[in-house]
Amino acid sequence: MKPRDGRGTADTYCVAKYGDKWVRTRTIVDSLNPRYNEQYRWEVYDPATVLTVAIFDNSHLGDKGSTGHNDAKIGKVRVRISTLETGRVYTHSYPLLVLHPSGVKKMGELHLAVRLSCTSTLDMMHIYSRPILPKMHYTRPLTMMQQEMLRHQAVNIVTARLGRAEPPLRREVVEYMTDAHSHLWSMRKSKANFFRLMSVSNGLFSLGKWFEEVCMWKNPVTTTLVHLLFVLLVCFPELLLSTLFLYLCVLGLWNYRYRPRSPPHMDTKISFAENVHPDELDEEFETFPASRSSDLVRLRYDRLRSVAGKVQTVVGDVASQGERAQALLNWRDPRATTIFIIFCFLAAIVLYVVPFQVLAVIAGFYVMRHPRFRHKLPPAPLNFFRRLPARTDSML
């Protein structure tokens, strides 16, 4: 690991946390390659939990003890228990990454060995069906403000308890291990969460793009096979769910070949920490309340307003679509509601007379029709829906 003091050495110790269990190793003085060689054992009460291991530089030894500095964090590793295979020993070197106002830095590596063992696989599987929280959390859930107060008080209680231990763990250690400030605003985290959402939605986007290519007859063979499969599922609807679940089963077995070989670690790309702007990092490390100059705070406030304005627009568009759906039957637009009621009446008669399979085949073939039978203008149902009233006209 990298040196932390002017002598080119570090006085490091390791802290591990699982649930309400905390352990701390001894401090190894004047070493950039410390070897703790300590082994601990915890009883896993839920596989959906996380083991957190962090390295700190002790700032309270010898001459450093009079400076009043906090113990410097060197990095931490999170290991989710559910990602571990039973009976296998995971020996891996994890990078120790720390985010500073100047950017992300690699402070060293942590060589860690983890093994998960269980006496009953059935009991482990049964835990997945149990509620994560106690019953009281569901019968009388806490509000957001109560959760914030509870988090703050929990950090204070744990800090007071561990501060009396020997050797003690100070407040900065507890806050870093429990991510006490993870709920505060950060432009970097907001971008990271946005790209996480986009990554999750990539599957739907890819499916939509593939279906669009099928409808545009980019590959006539694939489109023909899709038509045949569609007719088969419509004629035998009882095969629909079984085909879907069989596909998911085969897909899961296929992905078994590409399963992760080691537990995941801190990822700077997912965290959006590689190309982050320095001012955004400075804002993230800013105290609460702000202590920077009024001009800088005004600049950041204007930037936040710009981002919030885009979010506000998206939320408003989603609300407008929902209000248009409600307007189909609430007579806000009498003509539109009349048209929709007449359509529903005629659709009910047609669905009662014509077999459902025939209508489904006709609708599917119409959606996947050849491009020469398509128009560039939007269809009539979409035009009708877009003309429905929303409550935007009633807003100030």
PDB file of C-alpha atoms in Angstrom, residues 52-289:
ATOM      1  CA  THR A  52     -17.384  -5.318   5.033  1.00  0.00           C
ATOM      2  CA  VAL A  53     -13.609  -5.213   5.499  1.00  0.00           C
ATOM      3  CA  ALA A  54     -11.698  -1.909   5.594  1.00  0.00           C
ATOM      4  CA  ILE A  55      -8.127  -0.744   6.168  1.00  0.00           C
ATOM      5  CA  PHE A  56      -7.269   2.381   8.165  1.00  0.00           C
ATOM      6  CA  ASP A  57      -4.073   4.239   8.988  1.00  0.00           C
ATOM      7  CA  ASN A  58      -3.778   4.850  12.722  1.00  0.00           C
ATOM      8  CA  SER A  59      -3.253   8.570  13.380  1.00  0.00           C
ATOM      9  CA  HIS A  60      -3.089   8.251  17.170  1.00  0.00           C
ATOM     10  CA  LEU A  61       0.274   6.558  17.649  1.00  0.00           C
ATOM     11  CA  GLY A  62       3.368   8.300  18.996  1.00  0.00           C
ATOM     12  CA  ASP A  63       3.898  11.796  17.648  1.00  0.00           C
ATOM     13  CA  LYS A  64       0.830  11.509  15.408  1.00  0.00           C
ATOM     14  CA  GLY A  65      -1.441  11.196  18.409  1.00  0.00           C
ATOM     15  CA  SER A  66      -1.074  14.873  19.302  1.00  0.00           C
ATOM     16  CA  THR A  67      -2.155  16.146  15.872  1.00  0.00           C
ATOM     17  CA  GLY A  68      -5.834  15.382  16.439  1.00  0.00           C
ATOM     18  CA  HIS A  69      -6.265  13.947  12.937  1.00  0.00           C
ATOM     19  CA  ASN A  70      -8.789  11.258  12.194  1.00  0.00           C
ATOM     20  CA  ASP A  71      -7.711   7.773  11.214  1.00  0.00           C
ATOM     21  CA  ALA A  72      -7.212   7.917   7.451  1.00  0.00           C
ATOM     22  CA  LYS A  73      -9.210   5.451   5.360  1.00  0.00           C
ATOM     23  CA  ILE A  74      -7.178   3.406   2.888  1.00  0.00           C
ATOM     24  CA  GLY A  75     -10.032   1.474   1.327  1.00  0.00           C
ATOM     25  CA  LYS A  76     -12.694  -1.129   1.931  1.00  0.00           C
ATOM     26  CA  VAL A  77     -14.121  -4.275   0.398  1.00  0.00           C
ATOM     27  CA  ARG A  78     -17.697  -5.517   0.459  1.00  0.00           C
ATOM     28  CA  VAL A  79     -18.459  -9.216  -0.023  1.00  0.00           C
ATOM     29  CA  ARG A  80     -22.100 -10.197  -0.437  1.00  0.00           C
ATOM     30  CA  ILE A  81     -22.621 -13.588   1.175  1.00  0.00           C
ATOM     31  CA  SER A  82     -25.169 -14.753  -1.403  1.00  0.00           C
ATOM     32  CA  THR A  83     -22.533 -14.492  -4.177  1.00  0.00           C
ATOM     33  CA  LEU A  84     -20.392 -17.167  -2.512  1.00  0.00           C
ATOM     34  CA  GLU A  85     -20.645 -20.851  -3.341  1.00  0.00           C
ATOM     35  CA  THR A  86     -20.914 -23.198  -0.381  1.00  0.00           C
ATOM     36  CA  GLY A  87     -17.704 -24.951   0.620  1.00  0.00           C
ATOM     37  CA  ARG A  88     -15.442 -23.053  -1.757  1.00  0.00           C
ATOM     38  CA  VAL A  89     -12.497 -20.974  -0.536  1.00  0.00           C
ATOM     39  CA  TYR A  90     -12.255 -17.616  -2.306  1.00  0.00           C
ATOM     40  CA  THR A  91      -8.717 -16.275  -2.191  1.00  0.00           C
ATOM     41  CA  HIS A  92      -8.493 -12.983  -4.002  1.00  0.00           C
ATOM     42  CA  SER A  93      -6.640  -9.674  -3.986  1.00  0.00           C
ATOM     43  CA  TYR A  94      -9.052  -6.759  -3.860  1.00  0.00           C
ATOM     44  CA  PRO A  95      -7.980  -3.244  -4.873  1.00  0.00           C
ATOM     45  CA  LEU A  96      -8.302  -0.643  -2.124  1.00  0.00           C
ATOM     46  CA  LEU A  97      -9.910   2.371  -3.768  1.00  0.00           C
ATOM     47  CA  VAL A  98     -10.634   5.675  -2.068  1.00  0.00           C
ATOM     48  CA  LEU A  99     -12.421   8.670  -3.538  1.00  0.00           C
ATOM     49  CA  HIS A 100     -10.647  11.949  -2.786  1.00  0.00           C
ATOM     50  CA  PRO A 101     -11.522  15.507  -3.838  1.00  0.00           C
ATOM     51  CA  SER A 102      -8.785  15.133  -6.461  1.00  0.00           C
ATOM     52  CA  GLY A 103     -10.226  11.886  -7.846  1.00  0.00           C
ATOM     53  CA  VAL A 104     -10.214   8.161  -7.197  1.00  0.00           C
ATOM     54  CA  LYS A 105      -6.932   6.664  -5.986  1.00  0.00           C
ATOM     55  CA  LYS A 106      -5.753   3.112  -5.550  1.00  0.00           C
ATOM     56  CA  MET A 107      -4.144   2.935  -2.109  1.00  0.00           C
ATOM     57  CA  GLY A 108      -3.112  -0.707  -2.233  1.00  0.00           C
ATOM     58  CA  GLU A 109      -4.506  -4.221  -2.281  1.00  0.00           C
ATOM     59  CA  LEU A 110      -6.106  -6.471   0.314  1.00  0.00           C
ATOM     60  CA  HIS A 111      -5.461 -10.195   0.102  1.00  0.00           C
ATOM     61  CA  LEU A 112      -8.513 -11.865   1.607  1.00  0.00           C
ATOM     62  CA  ALA A 113      -9.683 -15.456   1.915  1.00  0.00           C
ATOM     63  CA  VAL A 114     -13.404 -16.126   2.463  1.00  0.00           C
ATOM     64  CA  ARG A 115     -15.241 -19.422   2.865  1.00  0.00           C
ATOM     65  CA  LEU A 116     -18.969 -20.043   3.286  1.00  0.00           C
ATOM     66  CA  SER A 117     -20.089 -23.275   4.876  1.00  0.00           C
ATOM     67  CA  CYS A 118     -23.584 -24.441   5.788  1.00  0.00           C
ATOM     68  CA  THR A 119     -24.908 -27.493   7.572  1.00  0.00           C
ATOM     69  CA  SER A 120     -28.234 -27.632   5.730  1.00  0.00           C
ATOM     70  CA  THR A 121     -28.780 -26.506   2.161  1.00  0.00           C
ATOM     71  CA  LEU A 122     -32.565 -26.753   2.567  1.00  0.00           C
ATOM     72  CA  ASP A 123     -32.513 -24.360   5.514  1.00  0.00           C
ATOM     73  CA  MET A 124     -30.389 -21.956   3.472  1.00  0.00           C
ATOM     74  CA  MET A 125     -32.887 -22.143   0.601  1.00  0.00           C
ATOM     75  CA  HIS A 126     -35.795 -21.634   2.989  1.00  0.00           C
ATOM     76  CA  ILE A 127     -34.338 -18.318   4.171  1.00  0.00           C
ATOM     77  CA  TYR A 128     -34.939 -16.868   0.699  1.00  0.00           C
ATOM     78  CA  SER A 129     -38.717 -17.107   1.269  1.00  0.00           C
ATOM     79  CA  ARG A 130     -38.685 -15.307   4.622  1.00  0.00           C
ATOM     80  CA  PRO A 131     -39.171 -11.533   5.048  1.00  0.00           C
ATOM     81  CA  ILE A 132     -35.960  -9.539   5.209  1.00  0.00           C
ATOM     82  CA  LEU A 133     -37.112  -7.332   8.098  1.00  0.00           C
ATOM     83  CA  PRO A 134     -39.038  -8.195  11.288  1.00  0.00           C
ATOM     84  CA  LYS A 135     -42.823  -8.195  11.213  1.00  0.00           C
ATOM     85  CA  MET A 136     -43.114  -4.798  12.924  1.00  0.00           C
ATOM     86  CA  HIS A 137     -41.382  -3.102   9.969  1.00  0.00           C
ATOM     87  CA  TYR A 138     -44.243  -4.191   7.710  1.00  0.00           C
ATOM     88  CA  THR A 139     -47.197  -3.700  10.054  1.00  0.00           C
ATOM     89  CA  ARG A 140     -46.024  -0.240  11.162  1.00  0.00           C
ATOM     90  CA  PRO A 141     -43.474   0.988   8.609  1.00  0.00           C
ATOM     91  CA  LEU A 142     -41.216   3.925   9.411  1.00  0.00           C
ATOM     92  CA  THR A 143     -41.386   7.181   7.508  1.00  0.00           C
ATOM     93  CA  MET A 144     -38.369   8.540   5.653  1.00  0.00           C
ATOM     94  CA  MET A 145     -37.702  11.116   8.369  1.00  0.00           C
ATOM     95  CA  GLN A 146     -37.908   8.443  11.062  1.00  0.00           C
ATOM     96  CA  GLN A 147     -35.435   6.311   9.124  1.00  0.00           C
ATOM     97  CA  GLU A 148     -33.004   9.232   8.883  1.00  0.00           C
ATOM     98  CA  MET A 149     -33.274   9.884  12.620  1.00  0.00           C
ATOM     99  CA  LEU A 150     -32.886   6.179  13.381  1.00  0.00           C
ATOM    100  CA  ARG A 151     -29.776   5.954  11.172  1.00  0.00           C
ATOM    101  CA  HIS A 152     -28.226   8.951  12.910  1.00  0.00           C
ATOM    102  CA  GLN A 153     -28.980   7.626  16.389  1.00  0.00           C
ATOM    103  CA  ALA A 154     -27.705   4.154  15.460  1.00  0.00           C
ATOM    104  CA  VAL A 155     -24.371   5.614  14.361  1.00  0.00           C
ATOM    105  CA  ASN A 156     -24.118   7.515  17.654  1.00  0.00           C
ATOM    106  CA  ILE A 157     -24.910   4.422  19.729  1.00  0.00           C
ATOM    107  CA  VAL A 158     -22.469   2.187  17.845  1.00  0.00           C
ATOM    108  CA  THR A 159     -19.780   4.881  18.044  1.00  0.00           C
ATOM    109  CA  ALA A 160     -20.233   5.216  21.797  1.00  0.00           C
ATOM    110  CA  ARG A 161     -20.087   1.438  22.292  1.00  0.00           C
ATOM    111  CA  LEU A 162     -17.057   0.827  20.091  1.00  0.00           C
ATOM    112  CA  GLY A 163     -15.286   3.891  21.462  1.00  0.00           C
ATOM    113  CA  ARG A 164     -15.090   2.127  24.846  1.00  0.00           C
ATOM    114  CA  ALA A 165     -13.633  -1.043  23.339  1.00  0.00           C
ATOM    115  CA  GLU A 166      -9.957  -1.908  23.501  1.00  0.00           C
ATOM    116  CA  PRO A 167      -8.532  -0.920  21.107  1.00  0.00           C
ATOM    117  CA  PRO A 168     -11.225   1.669  20.371  1.00  0.00           C
ATOM    118  CA  LEU A 169     -12.923   2.378  17.053  1.00  0.00           C
ATOM    119  CA  ARG A 170     -13.559   6.056  16.479  1.00  0.00           C
ATOM    120  CA  ARG A 171     -16.451   7.803  14.820  1.00  0.00           C
ATOM    121  CA  GLU A 172     -14.822   8.212  11.408  1.00  0.00           C
ATOM    122  CA  VAL A 173     -14.325   4.434  11.267  1.00  0.00           C
ATOM    123  CA  VAL A 174     -17.957   3.698  12.114  1.00  0.00           C
ATOM    124  CA  GLU A 175     -19.259   6.227   9.587  1.00  0.00           C
ATOM    125  CA  TYR A 176     -17.042   4.830   6.832  1.00  0.00           C
ATOM    126  CA  MET A 177     -17.951   1.226   7.563  1.00  0.00           C
ATOM    127  CA  THR A 178     -21.706   1.893   7.714  1.00  0.00           C
ATOM    128  CA  ASP A 179     -21.858   4.379   4.794  1.00  0.00           C
ATOM    129  CA  ALA A 180     -23.496   6.879   7.100  1.00  0.00           C
ATOM    130  CA  HIS A 181     -23.383   9.696   4.539  1.00  0.00           C
ATOM    131  CA  SER A 182     -24.451   7.702   1.488  1.00  0.00           C
ATOM    132  CA  HIS A 183     -27.893   9.370   1.474  1.00  0.00           C
ATOM    133  CA  LEU A 184     -26.487  12.867   0.863  1.00  0.00           C
ATOM    134  CA  TRP A 185     -26.712  14.446  -2.584  1.00  0.00           C
ATOM    135  CA  SER A 186     -23.951  13.743  -5.072  1.00  0.00           C
ATOM    136  CA  MET A 187     -23.949  14.556  -8.774  1.00  0.00           C
ATOM    137  CA  ARG A 188     -21.568  11.646  -9.354  1.00  0.00           C
ATOM    138  CA  LYS A 189     -23.865   9.140  -7.627  1.00  0.00           C
ATOM    139  CA  SER A 190     -26.877  10.512  -9.488  1.00  0.00           C
ATOM    140  CA  LYS A 191     -25.147   9.940 -12.827  1.00  0.00           C
ATOM    141  CA  ALA A 192     -24.013   6.493 -11.702  1.00  0.00           C
ATOM    142  CA  ASN A 193     -27.556   5.515 -10.712  1.00  0.00           C
ATOM    143  CA  PHE A 194     -28.899   6.846 -14.017  1.00  0.00           C
ATOM    144  CA  PHE A 195     -26.458   4.747 -16.018  1.00  0.00           C
ATOM    145  CA  ARG A 196     -27.259   1.748 -13.788  1.00  0.00           C
ATOM    146  CA  LEU A 197     -30.910   2.193 -14.730  1.00  0.00           C
ATOM    147  CA  MET A 198     -29.983   2.443 -18.394  1.00  0.00           C
ATOM    148  CA  SER A 199     -27.882  -0.709 -18.092  1.00  0.00           C
ATOM    149  CA  VAL A 200     -30.805  -2.606 -16.568  1.00  0.00           C
ATOM    150  CA  SER A 201     -33.080  -1.358 -19.358  1.00  0.00           C
ATOM    151  CA  ASN A 202     -30.670  -2.394 -22.109  1.00  0.00           C
ATOM    152  CA  GLY A 203     -32.322  -5.809 -22.281  1.00  0.00           C
ATOM    153  CA  LEU A 204     -35.730  -4.254 -22.976  1.00  0.00           C
ATOM    154  CA  PHE A 205     -34.218  -1.859 -25.489  1.00  0.00           C
ATOM    155  CA  SER A 206     -32.459  -4.726 -27.266  1.00  0.00           C
ATOM    156  CA  LEU A 207     -35.685  -6.738 -27.335  1.00  0.00           C
ATOM    157  CA  GLY A 208     -37.577  -3.772 -28.751  1.00  0.00           C
ATOM    158  CA  LYS A 209     -34.888  -3.199 -31.389  1.00  0.00           C
ATOM    159  CA  TRP A 210     -34.977  -6.873 -32.363  1.00  0.00           C
ATOM    160  CA  PHE A 211     -38.779  -6.829 -32.651  1.00  0.00           C
ATOM    161  CA  GLU A 212     -38.568  -3.670 -34.758  1.00  0.00           C
ATOM    162  CA  GLU A 213     -36.175  -5.447 -37.125  1.00  0.00           C
ATOM    163  CA  VAL A 214     -38.636  -8.345 -37.271  1.00  0.00           C
ATOM    164  CA  CYS A 215     -41.463  -5.976 -38.148  1.00  0.00           C
ATOM    165  CA  MET A 216     -39.323  -4.258 -40.802  1.00  0.00           C
ATOM    166  CA  TRP A 217     -38.422  -7.641 -42.371  1.00  0.00           C
ATOM    167  CA  LYS A 218     -34.683  -7.022 -42.090  1.00  0.00           C
ATOM    168  CA  ASN A 219     -34.199 -10.795 -42.059  1.00  0.00           C
ATOM    169  CA  PRO A 220     -37.083 -12.533 -43.877  1.00  0.00           C
ATOM    170  CA  VAL A 221     -36.190 -15.960 -42.479  1.00  0.00           C
ATOM    171  CA  THR A 222     -36.270 -14.736 -38.865  1.00  0.00           C
ATOM    172  CA  THR A 223     -39.512 -12.843 -39.461  1.00  0.00           C
ATOM    173  CA  THR A 224     -41.136 -15.907 -41.009  1.00  0.00           C
ATOM    174  CA  LEU A 225     -40.095 -18.073 -38.061  1.00  0.00           C
ATOM    175  CA  VAL A 226     -41.476 -15.467 -35.645  1.00  0.00           C
ATOM    176  CA  HIS A 227     -44.791 -15.520 -37.513  1.00  0.00           C
ATOM    177  CA  LEU A 228     -44.949 -19.307 -37.270  1.00  0.00           C
ATOM    178  CA  LEU A 229     -44.091 -19.260 -33.568  1.00  0.00           C
ATOM    179  CA  PHE A 230     -46.702 -16.576 -32.970  1.00  0.00           C
ATOM    180  CA  VAL A 231     -49.405 -18.611 -34.726  1.00  0.00           C
ATOM    181  CA  LEU A 232     -48.401 -21.700 -32.743  1.00  0.00           C
ATOM    182  CA  LEU A 233     -48.675 -19.865 -29.419  1.00  0.00           C
ATOM    183  CA  VAL A 234     -52.003 -18.314 -30.369  1.00  0.00           C
ATOM    184  CA  CYS A 235     -53.487 -21.648 -31.448  1.00  0.00           C
ATOM    185  CA  PHE A 236     -52.184 -23.351 -28.336  1.00  0.00           C
ATOM    186  CA  PRO A 237     -52.193 -20.630 -25.644  1.00  0.00           C
ATOM    187  CA  GLU A 238     -51.574 -23.203 -22.926  1.00  0.00           C
ATOM    188  CA  LEU A 239     -48.001 -23.435 -24.258  1.00  0.00           C
ATOM    189  CA  LEU A 240     -47.309 -19.734 -23.719  1.00  0.00           C
ATOM    190  CA  LEU A 241     -46.278 -19.762 -20.068  1.00  0.00           C
ATOM    191  CA  SER A 242     -44.553 -23.135 -20.293  1.00  0.00           C
ATOM    192  CA  THR A 243     -42.515 -21.899 -23.293  1.00  0.00           C
ATOM    193  CA  LEU A 244     -41.597 -18.724 -21.451  1.00  0.00           C
ATOM    194  CA  PHE A 245     -40.432 -20.533 -18.325  1.00  0.00           C
ATOM    195  CA  LEU A 246     -38.580 -23.127 -20.392  1.00  0.00           C
ATOM    196  CA  TYR A 247     -36.758 -20.322 -22.192  1.00  0.00           C
ATOM    197  CA  LEU A 248     -35.784 -18.709 -18.889  1.00  0.00           C
ATOM    198  CA  CYS A 249     -34.588 -22.086 -17.596  1.00  0.00           C
ATOM    199  CA  VAL A 250     -32.412 -22.684 -20.669  1.00  0.00           C
ATOM    200  CA  LEU A 251     -31.086 -19.134 -20.505  1.00  0.00           C
ATOM    201  CA  GLY A 252     -30.098 -19.562 -16.866  1.00  0.00           C
ATOM    202  CA  LEU A 253     -28.326 -22.844 -17.595  1.00  0.00           C
ATOM    203  CA  TRP A 254     -26.519 -21.250 -20.520  1.00  0.00           C
ATOM    204  CA  ASN A 255     -25.332 -18.328 -18.359  1.00  0.00           C
ATOM    205  CA  TYR A 256     -23.905 -20.779 -15.823  1.00  0.00           C
ATOM    206  CA  ARG A 257     -20.837 -21.078 -18.032  1.00  0.00           C
ATOM    207  CA  TYR A 258     -20.189 -17.347 -17.650  1.00  0.00           C
ATOM    208  CA  ARG A 259     -20.872 -17.056 -13.928  1.00  0.00           C
ATOM    209  CA  PRO A 260     -18.473 -14.888 -11.868  1.00  0.00           C
ATOM    210  CA  ARG A 261     -15.478 -16.813 -10.580  1.00  0.00           C
ATOM    211  CA  SER A 262     -14.790 -14.404  -7.705  1.00  0.00           C
ATOM    212  CA  PRO A 263     -16.914 -12.019  -5.637  1.00  0.00           C
ATOM    213  CA  PRO A 264     -17.360  -8.561  -7.191  1.00  0.00           C
ATOM    214  CA  HIS A 265     -15.341  -5.638  -5.852  1.00  0.00           C
ATOM    215  CA  MET A 266     -15.434  -1.862  -6.063  1.00  0.00           C
ATOM    216  CA  ASP A 267     -15.921  -0.808  -9.681  1.00  0.00           C
ATOM    217  CA  THR A 268     -14.847   2.712 -10.619  1.00  0.00           C
ATOM    218  CA  LYS A 269     -16.715   2.513 -13.926  1.00  0.00           C
ATOM    219  CA  ILE A 270     -20.049   1.660 -12.331  1.00  0.00           C
ATOM    220  CA  SER A 271     -19.408   4.300  -9.656  1.00  0.00           C
ATOM    221  CA  PHE A 272     -18.769   6.901 -12.381  1.00  0.00           C
ATOM    222  CA  ALA A 273     -15.547   7.874 -10.600  1.00  0.00           C
ATOM    223  CA  GLU A 274     -13.094   7.716 -13.489  1.00  0.00           C
ATOM    224  CA  ASN A 275     -14.038  10.804 -15.507  1.00  0.00           C
ATOM    225  CA  VAL A 276     -15.903  12.810 -12.890  1.00  0.00           C
ATOM    226  CA  HIS A 277     -15.500  16.585 -12.941  1.00  0.00           C
ATOM    227  CA  PRO A 278     -13.337  18.004 -10.097  1.00  0.00           C
ATOM    228  CA  ASP A 279     -16.063  20.455  -9.086  1.00  0.00           C
ATOM    229  CA  GLU A 280     -18.534  17.598  -8.677  1.00  0.00           C
ATOM    230  CA  LEU A 281     -16.086  15.813  -6.382  1.00  0.00           C
ATOM    231  CA  ASP A 282     -15.548  18.997  -4.397  1.00  0.00           C
ATOM    232  CA  GLU A 283     -19.314  19.293  -4.046  1.00  0.00           C
ATOM    233  CA  GLU A 284     -19.558  15.692  -2.862  1.00  0.00           C
ATOM    234  CA  PHE A 285     -16.950  16.265  -0.134  1.00  0.00           C
ATOM    235  CA  GLU A 286     -18.522  19.571   0.874  1.00  0.00           C
ATOM    236  CA  THR A 287     -19.724  19.806   4.466  1.00  0.00           C
ATOM    237  CA  PHE A 288     -23.396  20.035   5.339  1.00  0.00           C
ATOM    238  CA  PRO A 289     -24.405  22.840   5.583  1.00  0.00           C
TER     239      PRO A 289
END
